[in-house]
Short mmCIF file of C-alpha atoms in Angstrom, two decimals:
data_model
loop_
_atom_site.label_atom_id
_atom_site.label_comp_id
_atom_site.label_asym_id
_atom_site.label_seq_id
_atom_site.Cartn_x
_atom_site.Cartn_y
_atom_site.Cartn_z
CA MET A 931 -7.92 -7.85 39.92
CA ASN A 932 -5.22 -9.89 41.64
CA TYR A 933 -5.62 -13.53 40.64
CA ASP A 934 -2.72 -14.88 42.69
CA HIS A 935 -4.84 -15.67 45.74
CA PHE A 936 -6.82 -18.29 43.83
CA PHE A 937 -3.66 -20.28 43.26
CA ALA A 938 -2.31 -19.65 46.74
CA ASP A 939 -5.59 -20.88 48.25
CA ALA A 940 -5.44 -24.02 46.12
CA ILE A 941 -1.91 -24.78 47.31
CA ASP A 942 -2.84 -24.04 50.93
CA ALA A 943 -5.68 -26.55 50.67
CA LEU A 944 -3.23 -29.24 49.59
CA ARG A 945 -0.91 -28.41 52.47
CA LYS A 946 -3.74 -28.64 55.01
CA GLU A 947 -4.71 -32.06 53.66
CA ARG A 948 -1.07 -33.21 53.77
CA ARG A 949 -1.25 -33.75 50.02
CA TYR A 950 1.20 -31.07 48.90
CA ARG A 951 3.81 -32.79 46.78
CA THR A 952 7.51 -32.08 46.98
CA PHE A 953 10.03 -33.48 44.53
CA ALA A 954 13.52 -34.47 45.53
CA GLU A 955 16.20 -33.25 43.14
CA ILE A 956 17.89 -36.48 42.10
CA GLU A 957 20.76 -37.14 39.72
CA ARG A 958 20.70 -40.73 38.53
CA ASP A 959 24.02 -42.54 38.20
CA GLY A 960 23.81 -44.36 34.88
CA ARG A 961 26.91 -46.42 35.68
CA HIS A 962 25.72 -47.61 39.08
CA PHE A 963 21.94 -47.95 38.85
CA PRO A 964 19.91 -47.76 41.16
CA ARG A 965 22.30 -45.44 42.95
CA ALA A 966 21.87 -41.70 42.58
CA VAL A 967 22.86 -38.35 44.06
CA TRP A 968 20.30 -36.38 46.04
CA HIS A 969 20.85 -32.63 45.92
CA SER A 970 19.66 -32.12 49.48
CA PRO A 971 19.43 -28.76 51.28
CA GLY A 972 22.69 -29.67 53.01
CA GLY A 973 24.51 -30.57 49.82
CA PRO A 974 24.82 -33.59 47.50
CA ARG A 975 24.34 -37.02 49.11
CA ASP A 976 24.57 -40.56 47.76
CA ILE A 977 21.27 -42.45 47.90
CA VAL A 978 19.58 -45.59 46.54
CA VAL A 979 16.34 -45.25 44.58
CA TRP A 980 13.72 -47.86 45.52
CA CYS A 981 10.67 -46.55 43.66
CA SER A 982 11.76 -46.14 40.05
CA ASN A 983 9.58 -47.43 37.23
CA ASP A 984 12.75 -48.23 35.30
CA TYR A 985 11.95 -51.72 36.51
CA LEU A 986 14.80 -53.57 34.80
CA GLY A 987 17.43 -50.84 34.72
CA MET A 988 17.24 -50.69 30.92
CA GLY A 989 17.67 -46.92 30.97
CA ALA A 990 21.35 -47.54 31.68
CA HIS A 991 21.81 -50.64 29.52
CA PRO A 992 24.85 -50.29 27.23
CA LYS A 993 22.90 -51.24 24.09
CA VAL A 994 20.23 -48.64 24.83
CA VAL A 995 22.66 -45.85 25.66
CA GLU A 996 24.82 -46.64 22.63
CA ALA A 997 21.83 -46.61 20.28
CA MET A 998 20.73 -43.23 21.63
CA CYS A 999 24.18 -41.64 21.44
CA GLN A 1000 25.00 -42.93 17.96
CA THR A 1001 21.64 -41.87 16.56
CA ALA A 1002 21.80 -38.42 18.16
CA GLN A 1003 25.21 -37.88 16.61
CA ALA A 1004 23.98 -39.00 13.20
CA ARG A 1005 20.46 -37.48 13.18
CA GLY A 1006 20.61 -34.61 15.66
CA ALA A 1007 18.88 -34.09 18.98
CA GLY A 1008 15.30 -33.29 17.92
CA ALA A 1009 12.54 -34.61 15.69
CA GLY A 1010 12.02 -31.41 13.73
CA GLY A 1011 8.29 -31.23 14.37
CA THR A 1012 5.18 -33.33 14.07
CA ARG A 1013 5.20 -36.43 11.93
CA ASN A 1014 2.66 -34.80 9.62
CA ILE A 1015 5.02 -31.86 9.02
CA SER A 1016 8.48 -33.40 9.25
CA GLY A 1017 7.67 -36.93 8.09
CA ASN A 1018 8.19 -40.27 9.79
CA SER A 1019 11.74 -40.75 10.93
CA HIS A 1020 13.16 -44.10 9.90
CA GLU A 1021 13.81 -44.86 13.56
CA ILE A 1022 10.14 -44.44 14.53
CA VAL A 1023 9.05 -46.66 11.64
CA MET A 1024 11.42 -49.38 12.85
CA LEU A 1025 10.21 -48.96 16.43
CA GLU A 1026 6.55 -49.32 15.43
CA ARG A 1027 7.34 -52.49 13.51
CA GLU A 1028 9.19 -53.87 16.52
CA LEU A 1029 6.24 -53.11 18.82
CA ALA A 1030 3.67 -54.63 16.46
CA ASP A 1031 5.79 -57.78 16.31
CA LEU A 1032 6.17 -57.80 20.10
CA HIS A 1033 2.40 -57.97 20.60
CA GLY A 1034 1.57 -60.06 17.53
CA LYS A 1035 -0.46 -57.24 15.97
CA GLU A 1036 -0.64 -55.85 12.45
CA GLN A 1037 0.51 -52.35 13.29
CA GLY A 1038 1.77 -50.09 16.04
CA LEU A 1039 1.60 -46.34 16.64
CA VAL A 1040 4.01 -44.42 18.86
CA PHE A 1041 3.08 -41.39 20.96
CA THR A 1042 5.11 -39.05 23.12
CA SER A 1043 4.07 -40.73 26.39
CA GLY A 1044 2.01 -43.57 27.80
CA TYR A 1045 -0.44 -40.99 29.17
CA ILE A 1046 -1.03 -39.55 25.71
CA SER A 1047 -1.32 -42.96 24.06
CA ASN A 1048 -4.14 -43.84 26.48
CA ALA A 1049 -5.93 -40.50 26.58
CA THR A 1050 -5.71 -39.99 22.82
CA GLY A 1051 -6.04 -43.63 21.81
CA ILE A 1052 -9.16 -44.39 23.84
CA SER A 1053 -10.93 -41.10 23.07
CA THR A 1054 -10.30 -41.39 19.33
CA ILE A 1055 -11.29 -45.05 19.08
CA VAL A 1056 -14.52 -44.50 20.99
CA LYS A 1057 -15.46 -41.34 19.08
CA LEU A 1058 -15.17 -43.27 15.82
CA ILE A 1059 -17.73 -45.87 16.99
CA PRO A 1060 -21.27 -44.42 16.95
CA ASP A 1061 -23.25 -44.87 20.18
CA CYS A 1062 -20.36 -46.73 21.82
CA VAL A 1063 -20.41 -47.28 25.58
CA VAL A 1064 -17.11 -47.70 27.44
CA ILE A 1065 -17.05 -50.23 30.27
CA SER A 1066 -14.06 -49.43 32.44
CA ASP A 1067 -12.43 -51.00 35.51
CA GLU A 1068 -12.86 -48.77 38.56
CA LEU A 1069 -9.10 -48.68 39.23
CA ASN A 1070 -8.00 -47.74 35.72
CA HIS A 1071 -5.25 -45.14 35.44
CA ASN A 1072 -6.10 -41.46 35.15
CA SER A 1073 -4.95 -41.45 31.53
CA MET A 1074 -7.59 -44.04 30.68
CA ILE A 1075 -10.24 -42.13 32.61
CA GLU A 1076 -9.30 -39.00 30.67
CA GLY A 1077 -9.55 -40.89 27.40
CA VAL A 1078 -13.07 -42.00 28.28
CA ARG A 1079 -14.04 -38.51 29.38
CA GLN A 1080 -12.66 -36.87 26.25
CA SER A 1081 -14.57 -39.30 24.04
CA GLY A 1082 -17.85 -37.77 25.20
CA ARG A 1083 -19.51 -41.19 25.15
CA GLN A 1084 -21.44 -42.88 27.91
CA LYS A 1085 -19.57 -45.15 30.28
CA ALA A 1086 -20.10 -47.78 32.94
CA ILE A 1087 -17.65 -48.64 35.71
CA PHE A 1088 -17.24 -52.24 36.87
CA ARG A 1089 -15.90 -53.17 40.27
CA HIS A 1090 -12.21 -53.93 40.13
CA ASN A 1091 -11.52 -57.29 38.44
CA ASP A 1092 -15.16 -58.33 39.11
CA LEU A 1093 -16.24 -60.52 36.19
CA ASP A 1094 -19.80 -60.89 37.46
CA HIS A 1095 -20.26 -57.13 37.61
CA LEU A 1096 -18.66 -56.73 34.19
CA GLU A 1097 -21.12 -59.22 32.74
CA GLU A 1098 -24.05 -57.32 34.28
CA LEU A 1099 -22.91 -54.14 32.56
CA LEU A 1100 -22.31 -55.87 29.23
CA LYS A 1101 -25.82 -57.33 29.36
CA ALA A 1102 -27.29 -53.95 30.27
CA ALA A 1103 -25.59 -52.34 27.27
CA GLY A 1104 -27.56 -54.61 24.95
CA ASP A 1105 -26.72 -54.42 21.27
CA ARG A 1106 -24.85 -51.13 21.51
CA PRO A 1107 -21.18 -51.11 20.48
CA LYS A 1108 -19.00 -51.65 23.56
CA LEU A 1109 -15.36 -51.19 24.53
CA VAL A 1110 -14.02 -52.86 27.69
CA ALA A 1111 -11.00 -50.93 29.01
CA PHE A 1112 -8.74 -52.40 31.68
CA GLU A 1113 -5.13 -52.86 32.78
CA SER A 1114 -3.07 -56.00 33.22
CA VAL A 1115 -0.97 -54.96 36.23
CA TYR A 1116 -2.46 -52.31 38.50
CA SER A 1117 0.46 -50.25 39.65
CA MET A 1118 -0.64 -49.19 43.13
CA ASP A 1119 -2.00 -52.51 44.44
CA GLY A 1120 0.21 -54.74 42.26
CA ASP A 1121 -2.60 -57.11 41.32
CA ILE A 1122 -3.42 -58.61 37.92
CA ALA A 1123 -6.57 -58.57 35.81
CA PRO A 1124 -8.32 -61.82 34.79
CA ILE A 1125 -7.59 -61.14 31.14
CA ALA A 1126 -8.89 -64.46 29.81
CA GLY A 1127 -12.16 -64.06 31.69
CA ILE A 1128 -12.61 -60.50 30.42
CA CYS A 1129 -11.96 -61.67 26.85
CA ASP A 1130 -14.51 -64.47 27.30
CA LEU A 1131 -17.18 -61.96 28.28
CA ALA A 1132 -16.19 -59.46 25.59
CA GLU A 1133 -16.49 -62.14 22.91
CA ARG A 1134 -19.81 -63.36 24.31
CA TYR A 1135 -21.36 -59.89 24.29
CA GLY A 1136 -19.69 -58.48 21.18
CA ALA A 1137 -17.36 -55.94 22.83
CA MET A 1138 -13.93 -54.71 21.80
CA THR A 1139 -11.13 -54.96 24.35
CA TYR A 1140 -8.52 -52.32 25.19
CA LEU A 1141 -5.71 -53.49 27.48
CA ASP A 1142 -3.15 -51.26 29.18
CA GLU A 1143 0.07 -53.29 29.69
CA VAL A 1144 2.13 -50.29 30.85
CA HIS A 1145 3.37 -51.94 34.05
CA ALA A 1146 3.88 -55.33 32.42
CA VAL A 1147 5.66 -54.84 29.08
CA GLY A 1148 9.27 -55.94 29.20
CA MET A 1149 8.72 -57.99 32.37
CA TYR A 1150 6.12 -60.69 31.71
CA GLY A 1151 5.82 -63.26 28.95
CA PRO A 1152 8.58 -65.16 27.14
CA ARG A 1153 9.45 -62.10 25.03
CA GLY A 1154 8.38 -59.41 27.46
CA ALA A 1155 5.11 -58.55 25.73
CA GLY A 1156 3.21 -58.52 29.01
CA VAL A 1157 0.72 -60.53 31.02
CA ALA A 1158 -1.49 -61.25 28.01
CA GLU A 1159 1.47 -62.97 26.36
CA ARG A 1160 2.31 -64.83 29.56
CA ASP A 1161 -1.28 -66.06 29.83
CA GLY A 1162 -1.52 -67.03 26.15
CA VAL A 1163 -4.38 -64.63 25.36
CA MET A 1164 -2.60 -61.82 23.52
CA ASP A 1165 -4.33 -62.66 20.23
CA ARG A 1166 -7.75 -62.24 21.89
CA VAL A 1167 -7.18 -58.60 22.89
CA ASP A 1168 -8.10 -56.05 20.22
CA ILE A 1169 -5.88 -53.15 21.28
CA ILE A 1170 -2.80 -53.41 23.49
CA GLU A 1171 -1.27 -50.22 24.86
CA GLY A 1172 2.13 -49.90 26.45
CA THR A 1173 4.88 -47.53 27.45
CA LEU A 1174 8.53 -47.15 26.57
CA GLY A 1175 9.22 -45.21 29.78
CA LYS A 1176 9.13 -47.97 32.39
CA ALA A 1177 10.68 -51.42 31.88
CA PHE A 1178 12.04 -50.38 28.46
CA GLY A 1179 13.85 -47.51 30.18
CA VAL A 1180 13.32 -44.69 27.68
CA VAL A 1181 10.22 -42.52 27.06
CA GLY A 1182 7.08 -42.66 24.95
CA GLY A 1183 3.88 -44.66 24.62
CA TYR A 1184 2.17 -46.75 21.97
CA ILE A 1185 -0.86 -48.72 20.89
CA THR A 1186 -0.94 -51.85 18.74
CA GLY A 1187 -3.80 -53.56 16.95
CA LYS A 1188 -5.36 -54.21 13.57
CA ARG A 1189 -4.02 -52.04 10.77
CA VAL A 1190 -7.39 -50.39 10.09
CA VAL A 1191 -7.82 -49.39 13.76
CA ILE A 1192 -4.31 -47.98 14.10
CA ASP A 1193 -4.58 -46.15 10.79
CA ALA A 1194 -7.84 -44.55 11.91
CA VAL A 1195 -6.25 -43.34 15.16
CA ARG A 1196 -3.24 -42.02 13.23
CA SER A 1197 -5.56 -40.12 10.91
CA TYR A 1198 -7.97 -38.67 13.49
CA ALA A 1199 -6.22 -38.32 16.86
CA PRO A 1200 -5.36 -34.69 17.79
CA GLY A 1201 -2.88 -35.91 20.40
CA PHE A 1202 -0.96 -37.57 17.60
CA ILE A 1203 -1.46 -35.16 14.71
CA PHE A 1204 -0.53 -31.95 16.52
CA THR A 1205 2.35 -33.16 18.73
CA THR A 1206 6.08 -33.14 17.99
CA ALA A 1207 7.32 -36.66 17.33
CA LEU A 1208 9.76 -38.57 19.48
CA PRO A 1209 13.34 -37.71 18.43
CA PRO A 1210 15.05 -40.39 16.32
CA ALA A 1211 17.60 -40.99 19.09
CA VAL A 1212 14.85 -41.81 21.58
CA ALA A 1213 13.12 -44.12 19.11
CA ALA A 1214 16.40 -45.91 18.35
CA ALA A 1215 17.09 -46.39 22.06
CA ALA A 1216 13.60 -47.78 22.62
CA THR A 1217 13.97 -50.16 19.69
CA ALA A 1218 17.27 -51.43 21.10
CA SER A 1219 15.61 -52.05 24.46
CA VAL A 1220 12.59 -53.86 23.02
CA ARG A 1221 14.79 -56.04 20.83
CA HIS A 1222 17.09 -56.93 23.71
CA LEU A 1223 14.27 -57.89 26.06
CA LYS A 1224 12.58 -60.00 23.40
CA GLY A 1225 15.54 -62.35 23.54
CA SER A 1226 16.92 -61.95 27.05
CA GLN A 1227 15.47 -63.54 30.20
CA LYS A 1228 18.36 -62.40 32.38
CA GLU A 1229 16.75 -59.12 33.42
CA ARG A 1230 13.34 -60.66 34.09
CA ASP A 1231 14.80 -63.56 36.08
CA GLY A 1232 17.01 -61.20 38.07
CA GLN A 1233 14.12 -58.92 38.94
CA LYS A 1234 11.88 -61.82 39.95
CA ALA A 1235 14.55 -63.14 42.31
CA GLN A 1236 15.16 -59.79 44.00
CA VAL A 1237 11.45 -59.03 44.32
CA ALA A 1238 10.98 -62.34 46.15
CA LYS A 1239 13.87 -61.50 48.50
CA VAL A 1240 12.43 -58.07 49.29
CA LYS A 1241 9.01 -59.52 50.06
CA ALA A 1242 10.56 -62.16 52.30
CA ALA A 1243 12.69 -59.60 54.16
CA LEU A 1244 9.73 -57.30 54.79
CA ALA A 1245 7.57 -60.22 55.90
CA ALA A 1246 10.25 -61.36 58.32
CA ALA A 1247 10.33 -57.86 59.80
CA GLY A 1248 6.55 -57.88 60.23
CA LEU A 1249 6.08 -54.86 57.98
CA PRO A 1250 2.57 -54.42 56.53
CA GLN A 1251 3.15 -55.12 52.87
CA MET A 1252 0.24 -55.94 50.59
CA GLU A 1253 0.56 -59.41 49.12
CA THR A 1254 0.89 -59.12 45.35
CA PRO A 1255 1.67 -61.57 42.53
CA THR A 1256 3.78 -58.94 40.77
CA HIS A 1257 6.97 -56.91 41.07
CA ILE A 1258 5.20 -54.10 42.95
CA VAL A 1259 5.58 -54.13 46.74
CA PRO A 1260 3.21 -51.69 48.51
CA VAL A 1261 3.91 -51.12 52.22
CA MET A 1262 0.81 -49.74 53.90
CA VAL A 1263 0.91 -46.68 56.15
CA GLY A 1264 -2.70 -45.50 56.10
CA ASP A 1265 -2.12 -41.84 56.89
CA ALA A 1266 -0.91 -39.04 54.62
CA LYS A 1267 1.15 -37.21 57.23
CA ALA A 1268 2.81 -40.38 58.51
CA CYS A 1269 3.53 -41.56 54.98
CA LYS A 1270 5.32 -38.31 54.15
CA MET A 1271 7.25 -38.43 57.44
CA ALA A 1272 8.36 -42.00 56.76
CA SER A 1273 9.52 -41.08 53.27
CA ASP A 1274 11.42 -38.04 54.54
CA LEU A 1275 13.13 -40.05 57.29
CA LEU A 1276 14.19 -42.79 54.89
CA LEU A 1277 15.76 -40.26 52.56
CA ALA A 1278 17.39 -37.96 55.11
CA GLU A 1279 18.75 -40.55 57.53
CA TYR A 1280 19.07 -43.80 55.59
CA GLY A 1281 19.80 -42.66 52.02
CA ILE A 1282 16.73 -44.49 50.72
CA TYR A 1283 14.41 -42.75 48.28
CA ILE A 1284 10.79 -44.01 48.26
CA GLN A 1285 8.21 -41.42 47.28
CA PRO A 1286 5.02 -41.40 49.41
CA ILE A 1287 1.82 -42.38 47.59
CA ASN A 1288 -1.15 -40.33 48.78
CA TYR A 1289 -4.62 -39.30 47.61
CA PRO A 1290 -5.73 -38.91 44.81
CA THR A 1291 -3.38 -41.58 43.49
CA VAL A 1292 -4.82 -43.95 46.12
CA PRO A 1293 -7.93 -43.58 48.31
CA ARG A 1294 -7.60 -41.71 51.59
CA GLY A 1295 -6.66 -44.06 54.40
CA THR A 1296 -4.62 -46.31 52.10
CA GLU A 1297 -1.49 -44.15 51.84
CA ARG A 1298 1.60 -46.24 51.24
CA LEU A 1299 5.21 -46.55 50.25
CA ARG A 1300 5.47 -48.25 46.85
CA ILE A 1301 8.66 -50.27 46.46
CA THR A 1302 9.82 -51.53 43.07
CA PRO A 1303 12.88 -53.80 43.30
CA THR A 1304 15.05 -54.22 40.22
CA PRO A 1305 17.68 -56.84 39.31
CA PHE A 1306 20.30 -54.37 40.57
CA HIS A 1307 19.02 -54.06 44.14
CA ASP A 1308 21.45 -56.59 45.58
CA ASP A 1309 21.14 -58.54 48.82
CA ALA A 1310 23.04 -55.94 50.85
CA LEU A 1311 20.71 -53.18 49.67
CA ILE A 1312 17.69 -55.34 50.52
CA ALA A 1313 18.99 -55.95 54.06
CA HIS A 1314 19.59 -52.21 54.48
CA LEU A 1315 16.05 -51.44 53.25
CA ALA A 1316 14.41 -53.87 55.67
CA ALA A 1317 16.43 -52.56 58.62
CA ALA A 1318 15.73 -48.92 57.73
CA LEU A 1319 11.99 -49.52 57.34
CA SER A 1320 11.88 -51.32 60.69
CA ASP A 1321 13.64 -48.41 62.39
CA VAL A 1322 11.28 -45.89 60.82
CA TRP A 1323 8.24 -47.94 61.80
CA GLU A 1324 9.45 -47.97 65.41
CA ARG A 1325 10.31 -44.29 65.51
CA LEU A 1326 6.97 -43.21 64.05
CA GLU A 1327 5.02 -45.90 65.93
CA LEU A 1328 3.42 -47.13 62.71
CA PRO A 1329 1.27 -50.29 62.73
CA TYR A 1330 2.90 -53.60 61.87
CA ALA A 1331 1.32 -56.29 59.73
CA ASP A 1332 -0.51 -58.01 62.57
CA ARG A 1333 -2.24 -54.74 63.40
CA VAL A 1334 -3.18 -53.67 59.89
CA ALA A 1335 -6.68 -54.97 59.27
CA ALA A 1336 -7.61 -52.79 56.33
CA THR A 1337 -6.14 -52.80 52.85
CA THR A 1338 -7.14 -50.96 49.74
CA ALA A 1339 -9.43 -53.84 48.84
CA SER A 1340 -11.77 -52.96 51.70
CA ARG A 1341 -11.54 -49.21 51.13
CA ARG A 1342 -12.24 -49.01 47.41
CA ILE A 1343 -15.18 -47.02 46.22
CA ALA A 1344 -18.19 -49.32 45.92
CA VAL A 1345 -19.74 -48.52 42.56
CA GLY A 1346 -22.42 -51.22 42.54
CA PRO A 1347 -24.30 -52.40 39.46
CA ALA A 1348 -24.78 -49.40 37.19
CA PRO A 1349 -27.59 -48.94 34.67
CA ILE A 1350 -26.96 -48.11 31.06
CA PRO A 1351 -26.88 -45.33 29.95
CA LEU A 1352 -24.71 -43.61 32.54
CA PRO A 1353 -23.70 -39.96 32.80
CA VAL A 1354 -20.38 -39.08 31.26
CA ALA A 1355 -19.08 -37.12 34.24
CA GLY A 1356 -17.08 -38.75 37.03
CA GLY A 1357 -14.07 -41.02 37.49
#
């Protein structure tokens, strides 16, 4: 039997729906971030990256690069295996201490990625609590959804940031053990969870809280611990998860919490036990980044200033950006084909790289360009971005802000009050 046609049909389906993803071959310039070289079909071209999650440019920071290079020379390039086989490298131990201190928790545990820390962390925690029900925000990241699914426990989904709906579900769960899972900054819409309100309800109804700060660590709070630190509620959250691959500029994920919880995850989680550890050089680089951002406001202040300038420039041009209180600037297109065409034009003719965001990352009809300014996107680059976007909008006859009536808020899936128990299947 020839199995190839199954895969070819699957790819054809994506092409027909305008959801087939192509990746530009990009060579980042560590000395001139956010500039890069695009290896285009016509040959290498200089471009500017406007959609990187290296939000503060820490991937090219001298302290981070130096720590990685020195440690690689001293310890070698790899980790040598899993931590259960090869032991804990000193560098990972120091990193976990640094992360626990960052979030004011007793202990931290490092994973190979933020995806794994969520999927493995949530599933393991929930499996260890008999009869636990997970109550999850409807816009949680796929890694959190996978963690809930892998736990095999029942779940309930509350409407995004809707405290009234969350309370209904907590009441319906009764005396059962409960875990409320949510994010601080939602990366596609750029909005922020009411963390204090969620903690109030969790405490009232006896639930644990699990907070994903992936898009906030390094950037919010006086030491860069995230929105929970900024809002003064970090001590009220049971488990805080984060990544080392965005604002900290390296790679890896982690969870922090009480020692007994972290030790249980370390001892039971397959995604931790059976995976090769982060190399010492990566851990050392991440530690250098975390330490630097604990004491430096320069990067956060610089990013905040440039984000405000980008939002102002796009508003002045009448472009349909979603209003957000964060560093994420979504510009709405509302059509998969048009979104891809806009992205291609920006790259090919203006040297601007912004990857299109289509379904299933966002609901159909809310396709967008997601812009993430950094401290290094200077005023000249911002002016060039606004002019290029305006030209593309005219050429493709895309709707401007005064003609865009719908946003993702009005197109989200309406989940409604859900009874407990709920089926495990679904998103």
